[in-house]
Coordinates of C-alpha atoms in Angstrom, one line a residue:
M1 CA -23.9 -69.5 125.9
S2 CA -22.1 -66.5 126.6
W3 CA -19.0 -65.1 126.0
G4 CA -17.0 -63.6 128.8
Q5 CA -13.9 -61.1 128.8
Q6 CA -10.6 -62.4 129.2
D7 CA -8.1 -60.8 131.0
G8 CA -5.4 -61.4 128.6
F9 CA -4.8 -61.5 124.9
A10 CA -3.0 -64.1 123.1
G11 CA -1.5 -63.7 119.4
F12 CA 1.6 -63.5 117.1
A13 CA 4.2 -61.2 117.8
V14 CA 5.6 -59.1 114.8
P15 CA 9.2 -59.2 114.3
P16 CA 11.1 -55.8 114.0
V17 CA 11.8 -54.7 110.2
P18 CA 15.4 -54.9 109.4
P19 CA 17.0 -51.5 108.1
P20 CA 17.8 -51.4 104.2
P21 CA 21.2 -52.3 103.0
P22 CA 23.5 -49.4 102.6
A23 CA 23.5 -47.9 99.1
P24 CA 26.5 -49.0 97.0
P25 CA 29.1 -46.3 96.9
P26 CA 29.2 -44.3 93.8
A27 CA 31.4 -45.3 90.9
P28 CA 34.7 -43.6 90.7
A29 CA 34.9 -40.4 88.4
D30 CA 35.7 -41.7 84.9
P31 CA 36.4 -39.0 82.4
L32 CA 36.7 -41.7 79.7
R33 CA 33.3 -43.0 80.5
A34 CA 31.8 -39.5 80.5
L35 CA 33.6 -38.8 76.9
A36 CA 32.0 -42.2 75.8
V37 CA 28.5 -41.4 76.9
A38 CA 28.8 -37.7 75.3
L39 CA 30.2 -39.2 72.0
L40 CA 27.4 -41.9 71.9
N41 CA 24.5 -39.2 72.6
L42 CA 26.1 -37.2 69.6
S43 CA 24.6 -39.8 67.3
G44 CA 21.3 -38.4 68.0
L45 CA 19.7 -41.7 69.2
G46 CA 20.6 -41.3 73.0
L47 CA 22.9 -44.4 73.0
G48 CA 25.1 -42.9 75.7
Y49 CA 21.8 -42.8 77.9
A50 CA 21.1 -46.3 77.3
L51 CA 24.6 -47.3 78.5
I52 CA 24.0 -45.7 81.9
R53 CA 20.4 -46.7 82.1
R54 CA 18.7 -43.4 81.6
W55 CA 15.7 -44.5 79.7
V56 CA 13.5 -41.4 79.7
A57 CA 16.4 -39.3 78.5
M58 CA 17.0 -41.8 75.7
A59 CA 13.4 -41.7 74.6
A60 CA 13.6 -37.9 74.5
C61 CA 16.7 -38.0 72.1
W62 CA 14.6 -40.4 69.9
A63 CA 11.6 -37.9 69.9
M64 CA 14.0 -35.1 69.3
T65 CA 15.6 -36.8 66.3
G66 CA 12.2 -38.2 65.0
A67 CA 10.8 -34.7 64.9
L68 CA 13.8 -33.6 62.8
L69 CA 13.5 -36.2 60.5
L70 CA 9.7 -35.6 60.1
A71 CA 10.4 -32.0 59.5
V72 CA 13.2 -32.4 56.8
L73 CA 12.1 -35.5 54.8
P74 CA 11.6 -35.8 52.0
A75 CA 14.5 -33.4 51.2
D76 CA 13.7 -30.1 49.9
P77 CA 15.5 -28.0 47.6
D78 CA 15.8 -25.2 49.9
G79 CA 17.1 -27.6 52.7
V80 CA 16.7 -27.7 56.4
P81 CA 15.4 -24.3 57.9
G82 CA 18.2 -22.7 59.6
G83 CA 16.3 -22.0 62.7
L84 CA 15.3 -25.8 63.0
L85 CA 18.7 -26.9 62.4
A86 CA 20.2 -24.6 65.0
A87 CA 17.7 -25.6 67.5
Y88 CA 18.6 -29.5 67.1
L89 CA 22.2 -28.9 67.3
V90 CA 21.7 -26.8 70.6
L91 CA 19.8 -29.8 71.9
L92 CA 22.3 -32.3 70.8
G93 CA 25.0 -30.5 72.4
F94 CA 22.9 -30.4 75.5
T95 CA 22.5 -34.3 75.5
A96 CA 26.1 -34.7 75.0
V97 CA 27.0 -32.2 77.9
H98 CA 24.3 -33.8 80.1
G99 CA 25.2 -37.4 79.2
A100 CA 28.9 -36.6 79.8
F101 CA 27.9 -35.3 83.4
R102 CA 25.8 -38.3 84.2
G103 CA 28.1 -40.7 82.8
L104 CA 31.1 -39.3 84.9
R105 CA 30.3 -41.5 87.9
S106 CA 27.5 -44.0 86.6
P107 CA 28.8 -47.4 85.6
L108 CA 28.4 -48.6 82.2
V109 CA 25.9 -51.4 81.5
W110 CA 27.9 -52.6 78.3
P111 CA 30.8 -52.6 77.6
P112 CA 32.4 -52.9 80.8
R113 CA 35.5 -50.8 79.9
S114 CA 35.4 -47.1 78.8
P115 CA 38.0 -47.1 76.3
V116 CA 35.9 -49.5 74.2
A117 CA 32.7 -47.3 74.8
V118 CA 34.8 -44.2 73.7
L119 CA 35.8 -46.1 70.5
L120 CA 32.2 -47.1 69.9
G121 CA 31.2 -43.5 70.0
L122 CA 33.7 -42.4 67.7
V123 CA 32.6 -45.2 65.1
L124 CA 28.9 -44.3 65.6
L125 CA 29.7 -40.6 64.8
A126 CA 29.7 -41.9 61.4
A127 CA 25.8 -42.3 61.4
P128 CA 24.8 -38.6 61.7
A129 CA 27.8 -37.7 59.2
G130 CA 26.5 -40.4 56.8
G131 CA 22.9 -39.3 57.2
A132 CA 24.1 -35.6 56.4
A133 CA 25.7 -36.7 53.2
L134 CA 22.8 -38.8 52.4
Y135 CA 20.5 -35.7 52.9
A136 CA 22.7 -33.3 50.9
D137 CA 22.4 -36.0 48.1
A138 CA 18.8 -36.0 48.3
R139 CA 18.6 -32.2 48.5
E140 CA 20.6 -32.1 45.2
E141 CA 18.3 -34.4 43.6
A142 CA 15.3 -32.2 44.7
V143 CA 17.1 -29.3 43.4
Q144 CA 17.5 -30.9 39.9
Q145 CA 14.0 -32.0 39.8
M146 CA 13.0 -28.4 40.7
L147 CA 15.0 -27.0 37.8
L148 CA 13.8 -29.7 35.5
D149 CA 10.0 -28.9 36.5
R150 CA 10.9 -25.3 35.7
L151 CA 12.3 -26.1 32.5
D152 CA 9.3 -28.1 31.7
R153 CA 6.9 -25.1 32.6
A154 CA 8.8 -23.0 30.2
D155 CA 8.6 -25.6 27.5
R156 CA 4.6 -25.6 28.0
L157 CA 4.7 -22.0 27.8
V158 CA 6.3 -22.0 24.3
R159 CA 4.2 -24.6 23.3
A160 CA 0.8 -22.8 24.1
A161 CA 2.1 -19.4 22.9
G162 CA 2.8 -21.0 19.4
S163 CA -1.0 -21.1 18.8
E164 CA -1.6 -17.5 19.4
P165 CA -0.6 -14.3 17.3
F166 CA 2.9 -13.1 18.1
G167 CA 1.7 -9.8 19.5
T168 CA -0.3 -11.7 22.0
A169 CA 2.1 -14.5 22.7
E170 CA 5.3 -12.3 23.0
P171 CA 5.1 -11.8 26.7
D172 CA 5.1 -15.5 27.3
Y173 CA 8.0 -16.0 24.9
R174 CA 10.0 -13.6 27.1
K175 CA 9.0 -15.4 30.2
A176 CA 10.2 -18.7 28.8
L177 CA 13.5 -17.1 27.7
A178 CA 14.1 -15.7 31.0
V179 CA 13.9 -19.1 32.5
Y180 CA 16.2 -20.5 30.0
R181 CA 18.6 -17.7 30.6
D182 CA 18.5 -18.4 34.3
L183 CA 19.0 -22.0 34.2
R184 CA 22.1 -21.5 31.9
R185 CA 23.5 -18.5 34.0
D186 CA 22.5 -19.6 37.7
H187 CA 22.7 -23.5 37.4
P188 CA 25.1 -24.2 34.7
D189 CA 25.9 -27.7 35.9
S190 CA 22.3 -28.7 36.2
R191 CA 20.6 -31.4 34.0
A192 CA 17.9 -28.9 33.1
A193 CA 20.7 -26.5 31.9
E194 CA 22.2 -29.0 29.6
R195 CA 18.9 -29.4 28.2
V196 CA 18.4 -25.7 27.4
P197 CA 20.2 -25.6 24.0
G198 CA 17.9 -28.4 22.5
R199 CA 15.1 -26.4 23.8
M200 CA 16.1 -23.3 22.0
D201 CA 15.7 -25.1 18.7
T202 CA 12.2 -25.7 19.3
Y203 CA 11.8 -22.1 20.7
Y204 CA 13.2 -20.7 17.4
R205 CA 11.1 -22.7 15.2
T206 CA 7.8 -22.3 17.2
I207 CA 8.1 -18.4 17.0
G208 CA 9.6 -18.4 13.3
A209 CA 6.6 -20.5 12.3
P210 CA 4.9 -17.8 10.2
Y211 CA 7.9 -17.8 7.9
E212 CA 7.6 -21.6 7.3
R213 CA 3.9 -20.8 6.3
K214 CA 4.9 -18.4 3.8
D215 CA 3.0 -15.4 5.8
Y216 CA 6.0 -13.2 5.1
C217 CA 4.4 -9.9 6.6
G218 CA 3.3 -11.8 9.7
A219 CA 6.8 -13.3 10.1
I220 CA 8.6 -9.9 10.3
A221 CA 7.7 -9.3 13.9
P222 CA 8.7 -12.7 15.5
L223 CA 11.9 -12.9 13.2
T224 CA 12.9 -9.4 14.5
Y225 CA 12.3 -10.5 18.0
L226 CA 14.4 -13.6 17.5
R227 CA 17.4 -11.5 16.3
T228 CA 17.4 -10.1 19.9
V229 CA 17.7 -13.3 21.8
P230 CA 21.4 -13.3 21.9
R231 CA 21.5 -10.4 23.8
T232 CA 19.6 -12.4 26.5
L233 CA 21.0 -15.8 26.2
G234 CA 24.4 -15.3 24.4
E235 CA 25.5 -16.3 21.2
K236 CA 27.7 -19.1 23.0
D237 CA 24.7 -21.0 24.2
L238 CA 22.8 -20.6 20.9
G239 CA 25.5 -21.5 18.4
P240 CA 24.2 -21.6 14.8
L241 CA 20.7 -20.4 16.0
A242 CA 22.2 -16.8 16.6
A243 CA 22.3 -16.2 12.9
W244 CA 19.2 -18.4 12.3
P245 CA 16.5 -15.5 11.7
D246 CA 18.8 -13.2 9.4
D247 CA 18.3 -14.7 6.0
R248 CA 14.3 -15.7 7.0
L249 CA 13.9 -11.9 7.9
A250 CA 15.6 -10.5 4.7
T251 CA 13.3 -12.7 2.7
S252 CA 10.3 -11.7 4.8
L253 CA 11.1 -7.9 4.5
Y254 CA 11.5 -8.4 0.7
E255 CA 8.4 -10.5 0.0
C256 CA 6.2 -8.5 2.3
G257 CA 7.4 -5.2 0.8
A258 CA 6.7 -6.5 -2.6
E259 CA 3.3 -7.7 -1.8
E260 CA 2.4 -4.4 -0.3
L261 CA 3.8 -2.5 -3.0
G262 CA 1.7 -4.3 -5.4
A263 CA -1.4 -3.6 -3.4
G264 CA -0.5 0.3 -3.1
N265 CA 0.3 0.0 0.4
D266 CA 2.8 2.8 1.5
A267 CA 4.0 0.2 4.4
A268 CA 6.1 -1.3 1.5
W269 CA 8.7 1.5 1.7
G270 CA 9.3 0.8 5.4
R271 CA 9.9 -2.8 4.7
F272 CA 12.4 -2.0 2.0
G273 CA 14.1 0.7 3.9
E274 CA 14.5 -1.8 6.9
L275 CA 15.9 -4.5 4.4
L276 CA 18.5 -2.0 2.9
T277 CA 19.8 -0.7 6.3
T278 CA 19.7 -4.2 8.1
F279 CA 20.8 -6.5 5.2
P280 CA 22.4 -4.0 2.6
E281 CA 24.5 -6.7 1.1
S282 CA 22.1 -9.6 1.1
P283 CA 20.4 -11.1 -2.2
Q284 CA 17.1 -9.6 -1.2
A285 CA 18.3 -6.2 -1.1
G286 CA 19.5 -6.4 -4.7
K287 CA 15.8 -7.3 -5.7
V288 CA 14.4 -4.0 -4.5
Q289 CA 15.3 -2.1 -7.6
P290 CA 13.9 -4.4 -10.1
V291 CA 10.5 -4.7 -8.3
V292 CA 10.2 -1.0 -7.9
D293 CA 10.8 -0.5 -11.7
S294 CA 8.3 -3.1 -12.6
T295 CA 5.8 -1.5 -10.3
I296 CA 6.6 2.0 -12.0
D297 CA 5.9 0.3 -15.4
K298 CA 2.3 -1.2 -14.2
A299 CA 1.5 2.3 -12.7
A300 CA 2.3 3.9 -16.0
K301 CA -0.2 1.6 -18.0
G302 CA -2.7 3.2 -16.0
L303 CA -2.3 6.3 -17.7
K304 CA -4.5 5.2 -20.6
G305 CA -7.3 4.4 -18.2
D306 CA -7.4 6.6 -15.2
P307 CA -4.7 9.2 -15.9
C308 CA -5.2 11.2 -12.8
S309 CA -4.9 8.2 -10.5
A310 CA -1.9 7.0 -12.5
V311 CA -0.1 10.4 -12.2
E312 CA -0.7 10.6 -8.5
R313 CA 0.6 6.9 -8.1
L314 CA 3.6 7.6 -10.2
R315 CA 4.3 10.7 -8.3
S316 CA 4.1 8.8 -5.0
L317 CA 6.4 5.9 -6.3
G318 CA 9.0 8.6 -7.4
G319 CA 9.0 10.3 -4.1
S320 CA 9.1 7.1 -2.0
V321 CA 12.0 5.6 -4.2
A322 CA 14.0 8.7 -3.9
D323 CA 13.9 8.7 0.0
L324 CA 15.0 4.9 0.2
P325 CA 18.2 4.5 1.9
G326 CA 20.2 2.8 -0.8
E327 CA 23.8 4.1 0.2
E328 CA 24.9 1.0 2.2
A329 CA 23.7 -1.4 -0.5
G330 CA 25.2 0.5 -3.1
L331 CA 21.8 1.0 -4.9
A332 CA 21.6 4.9 -4.5
E333 CA 22.4 5.6 -8.0
S334 CA 20.1 3.0 -9.7
L335 CA 17.1 3.9 -7.1
G336 CA 17.9 7.6 -8.1
R337 CA 17.3 6.6 -11.9
S338 CA 14.1 4.8 -10.9
A339 CA 12.7 7.9 -9.1
E340 CA 13.4 10.2 -12.1
R341 CA 11.8 7.5 -14.4
A342 CA 8.7 7.5 -12.2
D343 CA 8.6 11.4 -12.3
K344 CA 9.0 11.5 -16.0
K345 CA 6.2 9.0 -16.5
A346 CA 4.1 11.1 -14.2
R347 CA 4.7 14.4 -16.1
S348 CA 3.8 12.6 -19.2
G349 CA 0.3 11.9 -17.8
V350 CA -0.3 15.5 -16.6
Y351 CA -2.0 16.4 -20.0
A352 CA -4.2 13.3 -20.0
C353 CA -5.1 13.9 -16.4
G354 CA -6.1 17.6 -17.3
V355 CA -8.3 16.4 -20.2
D356 CA -9.9 13.6 -18.1
Q357 CA -10.8 16.2 -15.4
Y358 CA -12.3 18.4 -18.1
E359 CA -14.5 15.8 -19.5
D360 CA -15.7 14.9 -16.2
G361 CA -16.8 18.5 -15.6
R362 CA -14.0 19.3 -12.9
F363 CA -13.1 22.6 -14.4
D364 CA -11.2 23.9 -11.4
A365 CA -9.1 20.7 -11.2
A366 CA -8.4 20.8 -15.1
I367 CA -7.2 24.4 -15.0
T368 CA -4.7 23.7 -12.2
T369 CA -3.3 20.4 -13.7
L370 CA -3.1 21.9 -17.1
N371 CA -1.3 25.1 -16.0
E372 CA 0.9 22.8 -14.4
F373 CA 1.5 20.9 -17.7
L374 CA 2.2 24.3 -19.4
D375 CA 4.6 25.4 -16.9
T376 CA 6.7 22.2 -17.1
H377 CA 6.3 21.1 -20.8
K378 CA 7.5 24.2 -23.0
S379 CA 7.6 22.2 -26.0
D380 CA 5.2 19.5 -26.0
R381 CA 3.2 18.7 -28.9
N382 CA -0.1 18.9 -26.7
R383 CA 0.9 22.3 -25.3
A384 CA -1.4 24.3 -28.0
R385 CA -4.5 22.4 -27.1
A386 CA -3.9 22.5 -23.4
Q387 CA -4.0 26.2 -23.7
K388 CA -7.4 26.0 -25.4
I389 CA -8.9 23.6 -22.7
V390 CA -7.6 26.1 -20.0
I391 CA -9.6 28.8 -21.7
A392 CA -12.8 26.8 -22.1
A393 CA -12.4 25.5 -18.7
E394 CA -12.4 29.0 -17.2
I395 CA -15.5 29.8 -19.3
A396 CA -17.2 26.6 -18.1
Q397 CA -16.8 27.7 -14.5
E398 CA -19.3 30.5 -15.4
I399 CA -21.2 28.9 -18.2
P400 CA -21.3 25.1 -17.5
A401 CA -22.7 24.5 -21.1
A402 CA -19.3 25.9 -22.5
G403 CA -17.5 22.7 -21.2
E404 CA -19.6 20.2 -23.0
R405 CA -17.3 19.7 -25.7
L406 CA -13.5 19.4 -25.6
P407 CA -11.9 22.3 -27.5
T408 CA -9.8 21.7 -30.5
T409 CA -7.0 23.6 -31.8
A410 CA -8.9 25.0 -34.7
S411 CA -9.1 28.7 -35.2
G412 CA -10.7 31.4 -37.4
G413 CA -14.0 31.8 -39.1
G414 CA -16.1 33.8 -41.6
I415 CA -18.2 35.9 -39.2
P416 CA -16.6 39.0 -37.7
V417 CA -17.2 39.9 -34.0
T418 CA -15.9 43.1 -32.8
V419 CA -15.5 43.6 -29.0
M420 CA -14.7 47.0 -27.4
N421 CA -13.9 48.1 -24.0
D422 CA -15.8 50.8 -22.4
S423 CA -14.3 50.5 -19.0
P424 CA -11.4 51.9 -17.1
E425 CA -9.9 48.4 -16.5
R426 CA -7.8 46.1 -18.7
I427 CA -10.1 43.3 -19.9
R428 CA -9.4 39.8 -20.7
I429 CA -11.7 38.3 -23.4
L430 CA -12.3 34.3 -23.5
Y431 CA -14.3 32.7 -26.0
T432 CA -15.0 29.1 -26.9
G433 CA -17.4 27.2 -29.2
P434 CA -16.4 26.0 -32.9
V435 CA -13.2 27.6 -32.0
T436 CA -11.5 28.8 -28.6
G437 CA -9.3 31.5 -28.0
S438 CA -8.3 34.8 -25.9
F439 CA -7.2 38.2 -26.1
T440 CA -6.6 41.2 -24.1
L441 CA -8.1 44.7 -24.4
E442 CA -6.5 47.8 -22.6
A443 CA -8.3 50.0 -20.4
C444 CA -10.3 52.9 -22.0
G445 CA -8.8 56.3 -21.3
G446 CA -11.5 58.6 -20.1
C447 CA -14.2 55.7 -19.8
S448 CA -15.6 55.5 -16.2
T449 CA -18.0 53.2 -14.3
Y450 CA -21.4 53.2 -15.2
S451 CA -24.1 53.6 -12.2
S452 CA -26.2 50.9 -13.4
S453 CA -26.8 48.2 -16.0
A454 CA -29.7 50.3 -17.4
T455 CA -27.6 53.2 -17.8
A456 CA -24.9 51.0 -19.6
R457 CA -27.2 49.5 -21.9
I458 CA -28.2 53.0 -23.2
G459 CA -24.7 54.7 -23.3
A460 CA -22.0 51.8 -23.3
C461 CA -19.7 52.0 -26.4
K462 CA -21.9 54.8 -28.1
D463 CA -19.8 57.9 -27.5
S464 CA -18.5 58.6 -30.8
G465 CA -16.0 61.2 -29.3
K466 CA -14.1 58.3 -27.6
R467 CA -11.7 55.8 -28.9
Y468 CA -12.7 52.5 -27.5
P469 CA -10.0 49.9 -27.4
Q470 CA -11.4 47.0 -29.4
R471 CA -10.7 43.9 -31.6
T472 CA -12.4 42.1 -34.4
I473 CA -12.1 38.3 -34.6
H474 CA -13.6 36.0 -36.9
L475 CA -15.5 33.1 -35.9
P476 CA -17.4 30.1 -37.3
A477 CA -21.3 30.2 -37.1
G478 CA -22.7 28.4 -34.3
T479 CA -22.9 28.8 -30.4
T480 CA -20.1 31.0 -29.0
Y481 CA -19.7 31.5 -25.3
F482 CA -17.8 34.6 -24.0
L483 CA -16.3 35.5 -20.6
H484 CA -14.9 39.2 -19.9
K485 CA -12.6 39.1 -16.9
P486 CA -10.9 42.2 -15.4
T487 CA -7.1 42.1 -14.8
G488 CA -4.7 43.9 -12.7
G489 CA -6.1 42.8 -9.4
S490 CA -9.7 44.6 -10.2
S491 CA -12.6 43.7 -7.8
A492 CA -15.1 43.7 -10.7
S493 CA -16.9 40.6 -11.3
P494 CA -16.6 38.7 -14.4
A495 CA -19.4 38.9 -17.1
T496 CA -20.6 36.0 -19.7
D497 CA -22.4 36.2 -22.9
T498 CA -23.8 33.4 -25.1
A499 CA -23.9 34.3 -28.9
E500 CA -25.4 32.4 -31.7
L501 CA -23.5 33.5 -34.6
S502 CA -25.0 33.5 -38.3
H503 CA -23.4 34.4 -41.6
G504 CA -24.5 37.8 -43.1
Y505 CA -24.4 39.6 -39.7
L506 CA -21.8 41.9 -38.1
Y507 CA -21.7 41.2 -34.4
T508 CA -20.5 43.7 -31.7
E509 CA -19.7 43.2 -28.1
C510 CA -19.2 45.9 -25.6
A511 CA -17.4 45.5 -22.3
Y512 CA -18.3 47.8 -19.4
I513 CA -18.4 48.0 -15.6
T514 CA -21.3 49.0 -13.4
K515 CA -21.4 49.8 -9.7
D516 CA -24.1 47.4 -9.1
F517 CA -23.1 44.1 -10.9
G518 CA -19.6 44.7 -11.9
L519 CA -18.2 43.8 -15.5
G520 CA -21.0 43.3 -18.1
Y521 CA -21.9 43.8 -21.8

């Protein structure tokens, strides 16, 4: 079978497409409708766009408001960042203007009447206003919590510092105090500020804990610091705490001073001085003079044991007492009497000190001490013996054996000893042994210095034509030590001699000066 070509084509005819219906005419301009859309868009949810079927624009409003909520919630004490809030308000204003423009000629889906829509927009403006108010409350609570956290950190700082020495912990105490001050000054209506007075009680007791432990010396620095706290926080906020450290500090100054005084620590005088000037009318200030007198009496007992140390201690006490500022406390007169008392007891121990130094072989010190005694005690019963000890000490400086025995006040003897001066210098003769004494021989007129010791031994005191200054003394038998010392600023060296004296002999001593060895016998 084959197909053939047909001359024609048979099929269906396509009818012509009718033209689209004409678009509805735009709604007439309605200012109330435009106002309604603008007001509804100011809610931030794009409700104005919903009423005129602008769904994309409405979704954009939701996204804009959602982003703002994500950025500002939960509420921060610092509030909404200014830039973010400004940007949001600009966009919100744009949606209101844009919505008003679109709604001017677009019919509403609902409600059918524009005045009703305007009223609805006005009602819905309460939503952002209410949200703003809620956010303000949330922000205020965040601020309160922030301040409470700050208060808690300061409290923890104080608790931790309480386990450290005050010198180490003081910076932390100051930091905590600055927080308390700022809360009361900058946020007086906050819950944290209301709790500060209660915290200050803990603050004071933590810092003043050494006093409660009776560590009086250790309590002085923290209690002194606490007296400065009212300058920072104010007496009104502190109430009775402002005067809390005063009596405790006065007690600490006294007790610490008394303890240091008993230990011989000179820091005691600083404690007493601070007590007398800071709390002059306190009962503790009145205890200073009795404890000083008691210490003077205790030091005076040492004159029978270690007199030199006791004298030094008494002198130190007298000078320190005299320097105490007792005027404000009305103690100047009584403290002055105490100082005089200490000085008097010290003077009474000078002789014993000199004797002790002599017996210890400290002859230089003994001479200095006993000469001081002789200068200040013109009628003391020990004056005569002190003079003898000074002579013996001078000799013992040159002949140590002369100082092995403490000289007595004995004098005289049965053995004559004649001492002559064959020198152009005035000579002082000192001797000690069974008896002790001294005398001076005037310079020999016409006598001169010998060229050497050998020459002196041949010719000294042997020129019958000269009248040598001389003196005869009578000494007991035994060993007597002699010292010849030139006077009047002579540069001649002193000379010594040790004589073993026996009865039945006549002894002669001759003093002369040589160019090589100075004074000799």
